Amino acid sequence: MPAVQAQRLLVFCQAVSPVLSFFLSPLRTRVTEYAEFLHCKSKKFTDFDEVRQEIEAETDRVTGTNKGISPVPINLRVYSPHVLNLTLIDLPGITKVPVGDQPPDIEYQIKDMILQFISRESSLILAVTPANMDLANSDALKLAKEVDPQGLRTIGVITKLDLMDEGTDARDVLENKLLPLRRGYIGVVNRSQKDIEGKKDIRAALAAERKFFLSHPAYRHMADRMGTPHLQKTLNQQLTNHIRESLPTLRSKLQSQLLSLEKEVEEYKNFRPDDPTRKTKALLQMVQQFGVDFEKRIEGSGDQVDTLELSGGARINRIFHERFPFELVKVRRTGLFTPDLAFEAIVKKQVVKLKEPCLKCVDLVIQELISTVRQCTSKVNLYSVFLVMKTYIPLFMGNCLHSHHSARLVWEGCFSGQTGLFTPDMAFEAIVKRQIVKFKEPSLKCVDLVVSELATVIKKCAEKLSSYPRLREETERIVTTYIREREGRTKDQILLLIDIEQSYINTNHEDFIGFANAQQRSTQLNKKRAIPNQVIRRGWLTINNISLMKGGSKEYWFVLTAESLSWYKDEEEKEKKYMLPLDNLKIRDVEKGFMSNKHVFAIFNTEQRNVYKDLRQIELACDSQEDVDSWKASFLRAGVYPEKDQAENEDGAQENTFSMDPQLERQVETIRNLVDSYVAIINKSIRDLMPKTIMHLMINNTKAFIHHELLAYLYSSADQSSLMEESAEQAQRRDDMLRMYHALKEALNIIGDISTSTVSTPVPPPVDDTWLQNTTGHSPTPQRRPVSSVHPPGRPPAVRGPTPGPPLIPVPVGPAASFSAPPIPSRPGPQSVFANNDPFSAPPQIPSRPARIPPGIPPGVPSRRAPAAPSRPTIIRPAEPSLLD
């Protein structure tokens, strides 16, 4: 009995040598066949006796010399033109009784180690069993059945056929009759220990194996399906099947990767480093693309739309219609029976026609003024001054936050303590002009917000210029400088428009109510003017003071309309929690709590009524101050104003109330109604002119500058070569991307060739393997028998044989399956590796071995067809003992 040895995993990787010189010269064959160990990366072993010695030495270094065990594998790769691209994992045999330095639970450790590898769906299990032991006691078959109950990955390997007792054979086992497996059994005859010590050549061993099967009366009819070459061919066929079955999944994965790369590679397809005009072309393309991206982000078209947050043109639109403090109604653009673009074109043409009568009116006024001045003095010429008026005729600006108190004070100041029947013009104009000045701050703030958003858009558009850092830097600098310049001109224009509004109060405007109507109007505050039932805003808000008794704040989905504020459980708006009318509601700021990161504002009733249940106010919280301001602007559109307006009115009403007489009160209310009417006119003009002014002087001019002047500024700011100097990171990224793109295309072409030329074999039909489930150590039938005897269906239990050998697992080797620590890499593929998923293959309706009766077969033995010969001879030429021994 051989001595117990130390046990370790041996990962035996086989790779076809790239230099197939065996067919040319035996001398060069010795050079091309070599082995490498993972722990000896820099050393190539050409003498396989040294390989054997290194395996033993490495085992002793890790496990010691006293029969220890280690799960750390020994990784060995053999390069030869006579081997397959497979990874063989030589697992240790199961040890029942520990000896030496082996742990008490060595049996369970080895079993867990074996199951770790044979459980992989991408592995093929070679259940190795000696022919001179009871097959039903094979631990290899038992473990294989646990992880492969369908038998799709298990191949039985019967060794030591030449050592069986005389008069017995394993014919029924090899014919898959006795204890059948789905993929059957393959018999092999390896070198004995005496042959190994005697340096018996592998060629001689293969020839002796072939002679044994051809000369043995029980195996001669199946000699073409026995032996190491047939085992090699079978494993090669399984590799082919795996490749064929993995192709659809692999093709889909490669195609998706190729599609994802095509957009990025598009700009690099025509890249020519040696082209002298490349930098010029690239500069022109970059500038044009920058202008297109800027325009798309402003217009919100193309693939530049951000679906996560508002940006670009959408944010500017919100600045115009929500953040602008006194915008009351968002005018929705409609098509009116014609497309929007056609409608806009018609309106713009009609607006242009207004220039002539306006300018004619200015000319008439200028002539009259000049005539009047000349009558007074001949030295004054105001013609050049009035020409400026032609530019600003259509512009009207203003803003107003008036109060009852200010109207009364102005009134008393203009009357100097006297009362009269008629309202003086001076009081009305003084109040209106004072309120017009208040338009400056919100108007200039609106410009600042637009400038900030334009700067953000410029940075986002410049991200595509990151390939050229200097070009990106210069582009951002030039465009930002131009925007700042336009910002100053836009603010000057807005201040000029405010001055124009102050210069002349047009009480003959068609929308002005006049003195008679002003006396009849009530003194109530302006109510909301939004369209009834119009949804102004939806979004999530947190109510801070409703759920205090239930453990804190709670988040709801709010819907703000022109008449009410409703909140729901979620955005589906099916379960309404409450609806709050907007009548007599105001907004006030609430200080943020010490431990809270939320920004809070409150809604309350001006008549001191409860807003919700027993609460006088409800506190609404947002994540940022920007969200709070946006919600306040939406409430403002619905007619819910901040508290300070009411507070100012109340303070003004309380002051000097004792001095108010009825006649003065009526006159003050008349002034107030007149101011309300005129301010409404200014408000309407603001909503129309503010977006137009900013769009014309800032945004549209910036577009034109980028399209027509940016390139010239870039040429004058720096040298073209320095501008188009590519960063090292971008050059590496481009090279990697192009390399990956071409590799994917080549891989798809190779897969196309393989899919049409590779032939796969169907999986054998299932067999009755209940014997593996019922055996607990006793065999239903023996393996040994005389050659001429007839086997009954069963026989008494046999005595347990010696410990069987471990399963040997071949795994197909991929390009990266080199030396690595456990777990051993396996080739990629679907989970059911050996299942035939080819939609064009026929179902397995024929027996595993088609009927063909060779001569010399006794009656009653099933006939078989020998497998077709490979396209070229497959020769195994290892220079070490077979791992199956």
XYZ file of N, CA and C in Angstrom, residues 486-700:
645
model
N -22.637 92.592 -21.137
C -24.056 92.742 -21.470
C -24.900 92.955 -20.210
N -24.430 92.406 -19.090
C -25.155 92.630 -17.834
C -25.202 94.117 -17.491
N -24.047 94.798 -17.633
C -24.043 96.231 -17.352
C -24.958 97.006 -18.273
N -24.951 96.666 -19.565
C -25.819 97.379 -20.506
C -27.292 97.091 -20.230
N -27.592 95.860 -19.840
C -28.978 95.521 -19.537
C -29.475 96.273 -18.308
N -28.648 96.355 -17.279
C -29.061 97.099 -16.088
C -29.229 98.585 -16.385
N -28.332 99.130 -17.206
C -28.495 100.535 -17.603
C -29.807 100.747 -18.347
N -30.146 99.806 -19.207
C -31.390 99.929 -19.951
C -32.596 99.867 -19.016
N -32.537 98.977 -18.018
C -33.656 98.863 -17.081
C -33.802 100.139 -16.263
N -32.686 100.711 -15.823
C -32.775 101.968 -15.080
C -33.316 103.090 -15.959
N -32.927 103.062 -17.228
C -33.456 104.065 -18.156
C -34.955 103.890 -18.352
N -35.419 102.657 -18.440
C -36.850 102.418 -18.592
C -37.620 102.909 -17.374
N -37.035 102.733 -16.186
C -37.703 103.224 -14.979
C -37.769 104.755 -15.009
N -36.686 105.379 -15.456
C -36.708 106.840 -15.574
C -37.746 107.292 -16.591
N -37.899 106.543 -17.667
C -38.907 106.884 -18.675
C -40.304 106.802 -18.073
N -40.550 105.771 -17.277
C -41.857 105.652 -16.635
C -42.117 106.830 -15.710
N -41.071 107.299 -15.030
C -41.238 108.422 -14.111
C -41.419 109.750 -14.837
N -40.901 109.816 -16.057
C -40.904 111.108 -16.751
C -42.290 111.544 -17.209
N -43.163 110.594 -17.437
C -44.490 110.974 -17.947
C -45.521 109.985 -17.444
N -46.536 110.479 -16.732
C -47.641 109.661 -16.228
C -48.794 109.813 -17.210
N -49.052 108.753 -17.959
C -50.053 108.799 -19.022
C -51.418 108.432 -18.452
N -52.149 109.462 -18.001
C -53.497 109.222 -17.452
C -54.539 109.019 -18.538
N -54.136 109.161 -19.794
C -55.079 108.920 -20.899
C -54.981 107.496 -21.439
N -54.305 106.654 -20.729
C -54.191 105.255 -21.157
C -55.568 104.610 -21.165
N -55.795 103.747 -22.132
C -57.118 103.153 -22.302
C -57.523 102.269 -21.123
N -56.551 101.759 -20.370
C -56.882 100.905 -19.230
C -56.988 101.670 -17.922
N -56.707 102.961 -17.938
C -56.794 103.757 -16.717
C -58.253 104.050 -16.389
N -58.631 103.896 -15.105
C -60.058 103.974 -14.747
C -60.581 105.392 -14.745
N -59.756 106.415 -14.514
C -60.213 107.782 -14.491
C -60.795 108.172 -13.136
N -61.051 109.459 -12.966
C -61.487 109.984 -11.687
C -62.885 109.501 -11.313
N -63.802 109.451 -12.284
C -65.187 109.083 -11.968
C -65.280 107.637 -11.464
N -64.630 106.736 -12.153
C -64.678 105.336 -11.736
C -63.918 105.099 -10.436
N -62.890 105.896 -10.177
C -62.104 105.705 -8.957
C -62.934 106.012 -7.722
N -63.862 106.952 -7.778
C -64.684 107.293 -6.624
C -65.677 106.196 -6.280
N -66.049 105.371 -7.260
C -67.045 104.338 -7.049
C -66.457 102.995 -6.605
N -65.158 102.851 -6.694
C -64.540 101.567 -6.358
C -64.422 101.408 -4.848
N -64.488 100.173 -4.395
C -64.344 99.879 -2.965
C -62.884 99.963 -2.573
N -62.642 99.977 -1.281
C -61.286 100.118 -0.755
C -60.669 98.771 -0.364
N -61.262 97.705 -0.820
C -60.693 96.389 -0.493
C -59.353 96.208 -1.178
N -58.556 95.352 -0.574
C -57.250 95.023 -1.161
C -57.423 94.212 -2.415
N -56.419 94.269 -3.278
C -56.468 93.485 -4.519
C -56.591 92.022 -4.210
N -57.522 91.352 -4.871
C -57.692 89.906 -4.740
C -56.871 89.205 -5.826
N -56.779 87.952 -5.681
C -56.008 87.188 -6.655
C -56.699 87.211 -8.007
N -55.892 87.176 -9.061
C -56.411 87.278 -10.416
C -56.060 86.067 -11.242
N -55.716 84.991 -10.597
C -55.394 83.782 -11.346
C -56.654 83.173 -11.916
N -56.479 82.371 -12.934
C -57.609 81.708 -13.570
C -58.220 80.710 -12.599
N -59.527 80.667 -12.408
C -60.134 79.719 -11.469
C -59.740 78.287 -11.823
N -59.491 77.529 -10.734
C -59.172 76.100 -10.852
C -57.854 75.833 -11.585
N -57.067 76.858 -11.777
C -55.774 76.650 -12.420
C -54.786 76.089 -11.409
N -54.131 74.967 -11.766
C -53.114 74.390 -10.898
C -51.823 75.172 -11.103
N -51.369 75.812 -10.039
C -50.186 76.663 -10.120
C -48.925 75.879 -9.827
N -49.009 74.957 -8.847
C -47.794 74.209 -8.484
C -48.161 72.934 -7.743
N -47.308 71.926 -7.926
C -47.380 70.675 -7.180
C -46.004 70.365 -6.612
N -45.972 69.698 -5.471
C -44.685 69.302 -4.915
C -44.806 68.826 -3.483
N -43.691 68.297 -2.977
C -43.638 67.781 -1.606
C -43.289 68.904 -0.643
N -44.039 68.958 0.484
C -43.748 69.874 1.575
C -43.926 69.132 2.896
N -43.201 69.565 3.899
C -43.309 68.969 5.225
C -44.087 69.901 6.136
N -45.127 69.373 6.784
C -45.916 70.144 7.749
C -45.309 69.910 9.129
N -44.807 70.977 9.721
C -44.068 70.827 10.973
C -44.959 70.689 12.198
N -46.077 71.388 12.239
C -46.825 71.493 13.490
C -48.162 70.764 13.478
N -48.369 69.822 12.526
C -49.623 69.059 12.544
C -49.466 67.782 13.342
N -48.356 67.091 13.163
C -48.194 65.764 13.755
C -47.311 65.790 14.992
N -47.355 66.890 15.757
C -46.515 66.947 16.952
C -46.906 65.889 17.962
N -48.199 65.621 18.082
C -48.654 64.621 19.045
C -48.368 63.210 18.563
N -48.084 63.064 17.260
C -47.851 61.732 16.695
C -46.365 61.445 16.487
N -45.544 62.330 16.969
C -44.117 62.031 16.888
C -43.319 62.940 15.995
N -43.869 64.090 15.525
C -43.068 65.022 14.742
C -43.704 65.396 13.430
N -42.903 65.986 12.526
C -43.395 66.486 11.253
C -43.698 65.335 10.306
N -44.441 65.688 9.251
C -44.831 64.685 8.267
C -44.860 65.330 6.895
N -44.515 64.553 5.874
C -44.415 65.052 4.512
C -45.666 64.686 3.731
N -46.167 65.638 2.949
C -47.363 65.432 2.128
C -47.094 65.988 0.727
N -47.969 65.578 -0.173
C -47.937 66.068 -1.564
C -48.930 67.220 -1.683
N -48.449 68.442 -1.964
C -49.282 69.637 -1.994
C -49.621 70.012 -3.432
N -50.864 70.501 -3.596
C -51.336 71.001 -4.878
C -51.909 72.390 -4.643
N -51.295 73.401 -5.243
C -51.718 74.784 -5.099
C -52.462 75.214 -6.358
N -53.706 75.647 -6.182
C -54.492 76.181 -7.288
C -54.779 77.653 -7.020
N -55.537 78.276 -7.909
C -55.855 79.685 -7.753
C -56.857 79.931 -6.629
N -57.520 78.905 -6.134
C -58.545 79.081 -5.114
C -58.261 78.343 -3.821
N -57.395 77.304 -3.832
C -57.220 76.499 -2.629
C -55.833 75.876 -2.598
N -55.495 75.384 -1.402
C -54.270 74.622 -1.180
C -54.674 73.269 -0.596
N -54.362 72.199 -1.325
C -54.740 70.852 -0.894
C -53.478 70.026 -0.695
N -53.558 69.071 0.223
C -52.452 68.139 0.381
C -52.959 66.714 0.445
N -52.154 65.826 -0.134
C -52.508 64.420 -0.316
C -51.443 63.542 0.335
N -51.760 62.253 0.405
C -50.840 61.296 1.005
C -49.615 61.095 0.114
N -49.829 61.049 -1.218
C -48.720 60.854 -2.137
C -49.040 61.548 -3.446
N -48.128 61.422 -4.411
C -48.279 62.145 -5.684
C -49.384 61.592 -6.567
N -49.969 60.445 -6.230
C -51.073 59.927 -7.023
C -52.340 60.746 -6.845
N -52.425 61.541 -5.766
C -53.531 62.456 -5.503
C -54.874 61.729 -5.407
N -54.839 60.558 -4.782
C -56.081 59.801 -4.586
C -56.659 60.005 -3.193
N -55.797 60.087 -2.201
C -56.249 60.218 -0.814
C -55.976 61.644 -0.346
N -57.009 62.514 -0.396
C -56.868 63.909 -0.008
C -56.979 64.028 1.508
N -56.000 64.709 2.098
C -56.019 64.925 3.540
C -56.823 66.155 3.937
N -56.678 67.246 3.179
C -57.391 68.475 3.536
C -57.312 69.438 2.363
N -58.291 70.353 2.288
C -58.294 71.415 1.283
C -58.507 72.735 2.007
N -57.599 73.664 1.847
C -57.625 74.945 2.537
C -57.897 76.058 1.535
N -59.033 76.800 1.666
C -59.278 77.944 0.773
C -58.225 79.033 1.006
N -57.943 79.798 -0.052
C -56.910 80.823 0.030
C -57.431 82.180 0.461
N -58.716 82.300 0.737
C -59.274 83.594 1.126
C -58.674 84.050 2.449
N -58.249 85.325 2.497
C -57.744 85.963 3.716
C -56.497 85.256 4.273
N -55.711 84.632 3.422
C -54.485 83.985 3.874
C -53.285 84.876 3.587
N -52.288 84.780 4.466
C -51.028 85.493 4.299
C -49.876 84.535 4.600
N -48.672 84.979 4.224
C -47.468 84.189 4.451
C -46.528 84.968 5.371
N -45.942 84.279 6.328
C -44.920 84.889 7.182
C -43.731 83.939 7.298
N -42.556 84.499 7.525
C -41.343 83.707 7.709
C -41.288 83.146 9.120
N -40.695 81.960 9.244
C -40.509 81.304 10.538
C -39.041 80.975 10.683
N -38.486 81.262 11.852
C -37.076 80.979 12.088
C -36.831 79.478 12.110
N -35.708 79.079 11.534
C -35.350 77.664 11.494
C -34.965 77.188 12.880
N -35.413 75.969 13.221
C -35.129 75.410 14.528
C -33.646 75.140 14.729
N -33.272 74.999 16.006
C -31.863 74.805 16.352
C -31.337 73.488 15.800
N -32.141 72.428 15.877
C -31.705 71.106 15.450
C -32.241 70.734 14.071
N -32.884 71.662 13.390
C -33.513 71.348 12.114
C -32.679 71.918 10.976
N -32.640 71.173 9.864
C -31.963 71.653 8.666
C -32.962 72.085 7.600
N -34.229 72.218 7.979
C -35.285 72.618 7.055
C -35.482 74.134 7.105
N -35.948 74.691 5.995
C -36.307 76.097 5.896
C -37.836 76.195 5.926
N -38.361 77.031 6.836
C -39.791 76.989 7.174
C -40.425 78.336 6.868
N -41.676 78.296 6.399
C -42.553 79.465 6.317
C -43.950 79.033 6.740
N -44.776 80.010 7.134
C -46.083 79.701 7.712
C -47.190 80.392 6.926
N -48.378 79.781 6.941
C -49.587 80.343 6.346
C -50.584 80.585 7.474
N -51.171 81.788 7.526
C -52.129 82.127 8.593
C -53.274 82.931 7.997
N -54.338 83.079 8.787
C -55.530 83.809 8.374
C -55.484 85.198 8.969
N -55.734 86.203 8.138
C -55.664 87.590 8.600
C -56.799 87.950 9.533
N -57.856 87.171 9.556
C -58.998 87.439 10.425
C -58.917 86.663 11.731
N -57.709 86.156 12.045
C -57.457 85.451 13.295
C -58.299 84.194 13.449
N -58.638 83.562 12.357
C -59.375 82.304 12.394
C -58.397 81.127 12.307
N -58.889 79.977 12.734
C -58.064 78.772 12.641
C -57.913 78.359 11.173
N -56.691 78.031 10.815
C -56.419 77.618 9.438
C -56.737 76.138 9.242
N -56.344 75.337 10.230
C -56.557 73.888 10.113
C -56.840 73.346 11.514
N -58.051 72.819 11.675
C -58.495 72.303 12.969
C -58.345 73.386 14.019
N -57.544 73.169 15.064
C -57.378 74.163 16.120
C -56.091 74.960 15.973
N -55.502 74.964 14.799
C -54.248 75.669 14.567
C -54.515 77.010 13.889
N -53.875 78.059 14.414
C -53.985 79.373 13.805
C -53.101 79.517 12.566
N -52.089 78.691 12.466
C -51.222 78.706 11.304
C -50.632 77.310 11.098
N -50.261 77.025 9.856
C -49.568 75.778 9.556
C -48.179 76.143 9.024
N -47.191 75.421 9.507
C -45.804 75.669 9.129
C -45.374 74.654 8.073
N -44.904 75.165 6.951
C -44.461 74.329 5.834
C -42.956 74.442 5.698
N -42.289 73.293 5.534
C -40.826 73.245 5.507
C -40.334 72.718 4.167
N -39.214 73.296 3.699
C -38.547 72.863 2.466
C -37.087 72.549 2.779
N -36.429 71.902 1.803
C -35.035 71.512 2.007
C -34.065 72.669 1.828
N -34.438 73.687 1.064
C -33.512 74.786 0.804
C -34.276 76.098 0.767
N -33.534 77.188 0.934
C -34.144 78.508 0.880
C -34.638 78.822 -0.525
N -33.991 78.260 -1.527
C -34.449 78.465 -2.903
C -35.840 77.883 -3.109
N -36.101 76.702 -2.529
C -37.439 76.114 -2.629
C -38.462 76.973 -1.900
N -38.071 77.542 -0.754
C -38.993 78.419 -0.025
C -39.361 79.634 -0.872
N -38.363 80.264 -1.472
C -38.636 81.435 -2.318
C -39.509 81.062 -3.511
N -39.271 79.878 -4.079
C -40.069 79.460 -5.219
C -41.523 79.225 -4.813
N -41.742 78.594 -3.657
C -43.120 78.393 -3.193
C -43.789 79.729 -2.860
N -43.037 80.660 -2.293
C -43.616 81.983 -2.004
C -44.053 82.669 -3.293
N -43.236 82.550 -4.331
C -43.605 83.146 -5.614
C -44.861 82.493 -6.167
N -45.002 81.169 -5.997
C -46.212 80.490 -6.468
C -47.431 80.948 -5.681
N -47.288 81.104 -4.346
C -48.401 81.630 -3.547
C -48.750 83.047 -3.967
N -47.726 83.811 -4.328
C -47.973 85.176 -4.777
C -48.807 85.186 -6.043
N -48.531 84.242 -6.950
C -49.350 84.141 -8.167
C -50.788 83.807 -7.844
N -51.000 83.063 -6.753
C -52.355 82.704 -6.353
C -53.031 83.794 -5.534
N -52.336 84.905 -5.248
C -52.945 86.008 -4.515
C -52.682 85.971 -3.024
N -51.807 85.113 -2.555
C -51.453 85.048 -1.133
C -50.154 85.821 -0.961
N -50.240 86.976 -0.258
C -49.111 87.894 -0.172
C -48.376 87.719 1.144
N -47.151 88.207 1.209
C -46.406 88.145 2.470
C -47.044 89.024 3.541
N -46.725 88.742 4.762
C -47.328 89.428 5.901
C -46.948 90.890 5.947
N -45.773 91.245 5.488
C -45.282 92.610 5.644
C -46.174 93.620 4.919
N -46.801 93.191 3.812
C -47.717 94.109 3.118
C -48.855 94.515 4.025
N -49.452 93.525 4.654
C -50.563 93.789 5.539
C -50.105 94.586 6.759
N -48.887 94.245 7.266
C -48.391 94.943 8.445
C -48.162 96.412 8.149
N -47.607 96.692 6.968
C -47.384 98.081 6.600
C -48.701 98.824 6.506
N -49.707 98.172 5.896
C -51.004 98.818 5.764
C -51.625 99.094 7.120
N -51.484 98.070 8.018
C -52.081 98.247 9.336
C -51.375 99.353 10.110
N -50.022 99.390 10.018
C -49.288 100.438 10.712
C -49.658 101.816 10.186
N -49.781 101.872 8.858
C -50.137 103.151 8.281
C -51.538 103.574 8.662
N -52.414 102.616 8.778
C -53.789 102.946 9.129
C -53.893 103.382 10.579
N -53.028 102.838 11.444
C -53.109 103.171 12.856
C -52.542 104.551 13.135
N -51.552 104.963 12.351
C -50.936 106.269 12.599
C -51.876 107.380 12.169
N -51.981 108.364 13.046
C -52.744 109.581 12.734
C -54.191 109.291 12.377
N -54.710 108.197 12.895
C -56.107 107.908 12.607
C -57.035 108.969 13.188
N -56.606 109.553 14.279
C -57.448 110.534 14.944
C -57.637 111.785 14.120
N -56.722 112.083 13.167
C -56.800 113.310 12.396
C -57.566 113.153 11.097
N -58.081 111.925 10.829
C -58.740 111.664 9.549
C -60.199 112.082 9.637
N -60.618 112.968 8.728
C -62.032 113.332 8.644
C -62.646 112.637 7.444
N -63.951 112.506 7.383
C -64.612 111.732 6.306
C -64.275 112.224 4.911
N -64.262 113.556 4.721
C -63.992 114.065 3.370
C -62.573 113.720 2.923
N -61.592 113.869 3.847
C -60.226 113.526 3.517
C -60.085 112.028 3.246
N -60.841 111.208 4.012
C -60.783 109.772 3.800
C -61.265 109.399 2.408
N -62.322 110.028 1.956
C -62.835 109.729 0.619
C -61.831 110.140 -0.456
N -61.172 111.264 -0.265
C -60.203 111.710 -1.252
C -58.970 110.779 -1.279
N -58.573 110.328 -0.078
C -57.446 109.401 -0.029
C -57.789 108.095 -0.731
N -59.018 107.610 -0.528
C -59.417 106.381 -1.192
C -59.482 106.572 -2.706
N -59.869 107.764 -3.124
C -59.881 108.029 -4.562
C -58.466 107.982 -5.134
N -57.525 108.612 -4.418
C -56.137 108.564 -4.859
C -55.648 107.117 -4.911
N -56.004 106.366 -3.890
C -55.552 104.972 -3.861
C -56.079 104.191 -5.056
N -57.345 104.367 -5.395
C -57.912 103.650 -6.530
C -57.251 104.063 -7.830
N -56.940 105.356 -7.949
C -56.250 105.811 -9.158
C -54.857 105.188 -9.253
N -54.158 105.142 -8.119
C -52.812 104.541 -8.119
C -52.894 103.054 -8.435
N -53.910 102.376 -7.850
C -54.075 100.959 -8.144
C -54.250 100.717 -9.642
N -55.056 101.531 -10.255
C -55.317 101.341 -11.677
C -54.061 101.583 -12.499
N -53.317 102.652 -12.145
C -52.135 102.954 -12.951
C -51.025 101.924 -12.717
N -50.898 101.476 -11.470
C -49.870 100.479 -11.179
C -50.186 99.162 -11.887
N -51.481 98.841 -12.046
C -51.841 97.644 -12.794
C -51.360 97.750 -14.236
N -51.426 98.966 -14.791
C -50.918 99.165 -16.153
C -49.406 98.916 -16.189
N -48.696 99.457 -15.201
C -47.242 99.270 -15.162
C -46.899 97.790 -14.958
N -47.687 97.150 -14.089
C -47.449 95.719 -13.863
C -47.562 94.917 -15.154
N -48.577 95.219 -15.910
C -48.781 94.529 -17.184
C -47.611 94.785 -18.120
N -47.122 96.011 -18.110
C -45.984 96.336 -18.971
C -44.730 95.594 -18.511
N -44.595 95.444 -17.200
C -43.409 94.739 -16.681
C -43.413 93.287 -17.135
N -44.529 92.615 -16.936
C -44.586 91.202 -17.294
C -44.292 90.983 -18.765
N -44.532 91.961 -19.547
C -44.301 91.807 -20.980
C -42.891 92.224 -21.379
N -42.373 93.317 -20.783
C -41.124 93.892 -21.262
C -39.876 93.357 -20.569
N -39.994 92.972 -19.314
C -38.794 92.502 -18.613
C -38.166 91.268 -19.296
N -38.925 90.201 -19.559
C -38.315 89.063 -20.271
C -37.783 89.449 -21.645
N -38.501 90.340 -22.341
C -38.056 90.734 -23.679
C -36.756 91.525 -23.624
N -36.665 92.409 -22.641
C -35.443 93.215 -22.521
C -34.229 92.348 -22.233
N -34.383 91.418 -21.286
C -33.262 90.550 -20.926
C -32.921 89.608 -22.079
N -33.938 89.072 -22.725
C -33.686 88.171 -23.843
C -32.956 88.884 -24.976
N -33.379 90.129 -25.272
C -32.775 90.837 -26.402
C -31.364 91.310 -26.088
N -31.181 91.956 -24.957
C -29.901 92.580 -24.663
C -28.860 91.607 -24.117
N -29.300 90.491 -23.583
C -28.334 89.598 -22.952
C -28.265 88.236 -23.633
N -29.384 87.507 -23.646
C -29.341 86.108 -24.087
C -29.158 86.023 -25.596
N -29.995 86.722 -26.356
C -29.876 86.654 -27.815
C -28.548 87.231 -28.310
